[in-house]
Short mmCIF file of C-alpha atoms in Angstrom, two decimals:
data_model
loop_
_atom_site.label_atom_id
_atom_site.label_comp_id
_atom_site.label_asym_id
_atom_site.label_seq_id
_atom_site.Cartn_x
_atom_site.Cartn_y
_atom_site.Cartn_z
CA MET B 22 0.10 0.06 -0.18
CA ARG B 23 1.49 3.74 -1.13
CA ARG B 24 1.41 5.95 1.74
CA GLU B 25 0.76 9.62 0.74
CA THR B 26 3.13 12.30 1.74
CA SER B 27 2.55 15.80 1.57
CA PHE B 28 5.09 18.10 0.49
CA ILE B 29 3.38 21.49 2.21
CA ARG B 30 3.62 21.80 6.24
CA THR B 31 -0.04 21.86 7.58
CA HIS B 32 1.25 22.73 11.22
CA ILE B 33 3.10 25.77 12.62
CA GLY B 34 3.45 24.96 15.89
CA PRO B 35 0.58 23.89 17.90
CA TRP B 36 -1.43 26.01 14.93
CA THR B 37 -2.55 25.27 11.70
CA SER B 38 -0.90 26.89 8.90
CA TYR B 39 -4.64 28.06 7.91
CA THR B 40 -4.61 29.84 11.23
CA VAL B 41 -1.47 31.25 11.02
CA LEU B 42 -1.47 32.30 7.42
CA GLY B 43 -4.99 33.82 8.05
CA PHE B 44 -3.59 36.08 11.30
CA LEU B 45 -0.57 37.46 8.62
CA GLY B 46 -3.37 38.62 6.33
CA MET B 47 -4.93 40.13 9.28
CA LEU B 48 -2.17 42.26 9.97
CA SER B 49 -0.86 42.68 6.43
CA ALA B 50 -4.18 43.92 5.42
CA PHE B 51 -4.10 46.43 8.39
CA PHE B 52 -0.64 47.79 7.99
CA VAL B 53 -1.36 48.09 3.72
CA SER B 54 -4.77 50.28 4.83
CA VAL B 55 -2.70 52.31 7.24
CA TRP B 56 0.01 52.86 4.64
CA VAL B 57 -2.59 54.12 2.00
CA SER B 58 -4.55 55.58 3.92
CA LEU B 59 -1.43 58.19 5.00
CA GLU B 60 -0.53 58.47 1.65
CA VAL B 61 -3.86 59.75 0.67
CA GLY B 62 -4.22 62.17 3.44
CA LEU B 63 -6.63 60.27 5.18
CA PRO B 64 -6.03 60.34 9.19
CA GLU B 65 -4.53 57.38 11.02
CA HIS B 66 -7.38 56.18 12.81
CA PHE B 67 -9.67 56.38 9.88
CA ALA B 68 -7.24 52.79 8.64
CA ALA B 69 -7.94 51.29 12.03
CA THR B 70 -11.38 52.02 11.78
CA ILE B 71 -12.19 50.51 8.30
CA TRP B 72 -10.10 47.59 9.13
CA THR B 73 -12.02 47.00 12.67
CA ALA B 74 -15.40 47.29 10.72
CA ASN B 75 -14.11 44.81 8.21
CA LEU B 76 -13.08 42.25 10.46
CA GLY B 77 -16.33 42.82 12.69
CA ILE B 78 -18.61 42.53 9.28
CA ASN B 79 -16.73 39.13 8.51
CA LEU B 80 -16.99 37.76 11.60
CA ALA B 81 -20.61 38.48 11.54
CA VAL B 82 -21.21 37.10 8.14
CA GLY B 83 -19.29 34.36 8.49
CA LEU B 84 -21.49 33.61 12.13
CA ALA B 85 -24.87 34.35 10.34
CA ASP B 86 -23.72 31.52 7.63
CA LYS B 87 -23.03 28.89 10.35
CA ARG B 88 -26.25 29.69 11.99
CA ARG B 89 -28.34 29.38 8.53
CA GLN B 90 -26.59 26.33 7.17
CA GLY B 91 -25.48 24.28 10.42
CA TYR B 92 -21.76 24.56 9.49
CA GLU B 93 -18.77 26.88 9.19
CA ASP B 94 -18.32 27.67 5.44
CA LEU B 95 -15.85 30.44 4.73
CA THR B 96 -16.48 31.17 0.96
CA ILE B 97 -14.96 34.31 0.37
CA TYR B 98 -17.47 36.16 -2.06
CA HIS B 99 -20.13 36.93 0.47
CA HIS B 100 -17.51 38.58 2.78
CA ILE B 101 -16.24 40.80 0.28
CA LEU B 102 -19.48 41.89 -1.05
CA ALA B 103 -20.46 42.82 2.94
CA SER B 104 -17.23 44.41 3.14
CA LEU B 105 -17.74 46.68 0.10
CA LEU B 106 -21.12 47.59 1.06
CA CYS B 107 -20.46 48.65 4.40
CA CYS B 108 -16.81 50.55 3.63
CA GLY B 109 -18.91 52.31 0.84
CA LEU B 110 -22.03 53.47 3.37
CA GLY B 111 -18.96 54.47 5.73
CA GLY B 112 -17.01 56.57 2.84
CA TRP B 113 -20.36 58.29 1.57
CA LEU B 114 -20.98 59.10 5.67
CA TRP B 115 -17.52 60.00 6.97
CA ALA B 116 -15.43 60.67 4.20
CA ASP B 117 -14.77 62.87 1.33
CA SER B 118 -15.28 60.30 -1.49
CA PRO B 119 -16.45 56.72 -0.85
CA TRP B 120 -14.19 55.74 -3.75
CA VAL B 121 -11.18 56.04 -1.86
CA VAL B 122 -12.47 54.18 1.08
CA LEU B 123 -13.37 51.06 -1.24
CA ASP B 124 -9.96 51.46 -2.62
CA ILE B 125 -8.76 51.03 0.75
CA CYS B 126 -11.37 48.25 1.31
CA MET B 127 -10.31 46.42 -1.80
CA LEU B 128 -6.35 46.46 -0.45
CA GLN B 129 -7.08 45.12 2.57
CA VAL B 130 -9.42 42.11 0.86
CA GLY B 131 -6.37 41.41 -1.49
CA ALA B 132 -3.72 41.40 1.38
CA GLY B 133 -6.00 39.09 3.29
CA ALA B 134 -6.67 36.73 0.28
CA ILE B 135 -2.89 36.28 -0.47
CA PHE B 136 -2.20 34.97 2.78
CA GLY B 137 -5.91 33.24 3.35
CA ARG B 138 -5.56 31.16 0.18
CA THR B 139 -2.58 30.29 0.64
CA GLY B 140 -3.35 28.86 3.94
CA CYS B 141 -6.10 26.72 2.13
CA LEU B 142 -3.43 25.55 -0.38
CA MET B 143 -1.35 24.47 2.85
CA SER B 144 -3.95 22.95 4.91
CA GLY B 145 -6.02 21.54 2.11
CA CYS B 146 -9.34 22.51 2.83
CA CYS B 147 -10.51 24.26 0.01
CA HIS B 148 -7.68 24.52 -2.63
CA GLY B 149 -5.05 21.98 -3.06
CA ARG B 150 -6.88 18.53 -1.89
CA PRO B 151 -5.90 15.75 -4.02
CA THR B 152 -8.26 14.25 -6.38
CA HIS B 153 -8.79 10.62 -6.90
#
């Protein structure tokens, strides 16, 4: 019988690679949003507010999905739509232009998705699962 081995490490210490890379994705999204906010002339606290709102929205959407479906399913598309809707609304209410806020929000999504998808590949949960 042939034993399958993986060249990808699925655990980093006591944590899964998905958890570690997800945390790195959140941190990179925060630093990217602060940097871009400062470059376009928005106050520092505005980027932290956008990041916190995105984090809260994604948590709320994930918990609502889990309650509705009965299991956890972290599909990225409805999380992106909810984040864009809230960032656009917040930008329209509190900033000069909602387009700048939406740009910052999409950079956060991209920075988080890079690490999140790599974590999925390493864990084999969404991408990279072997087919038979």
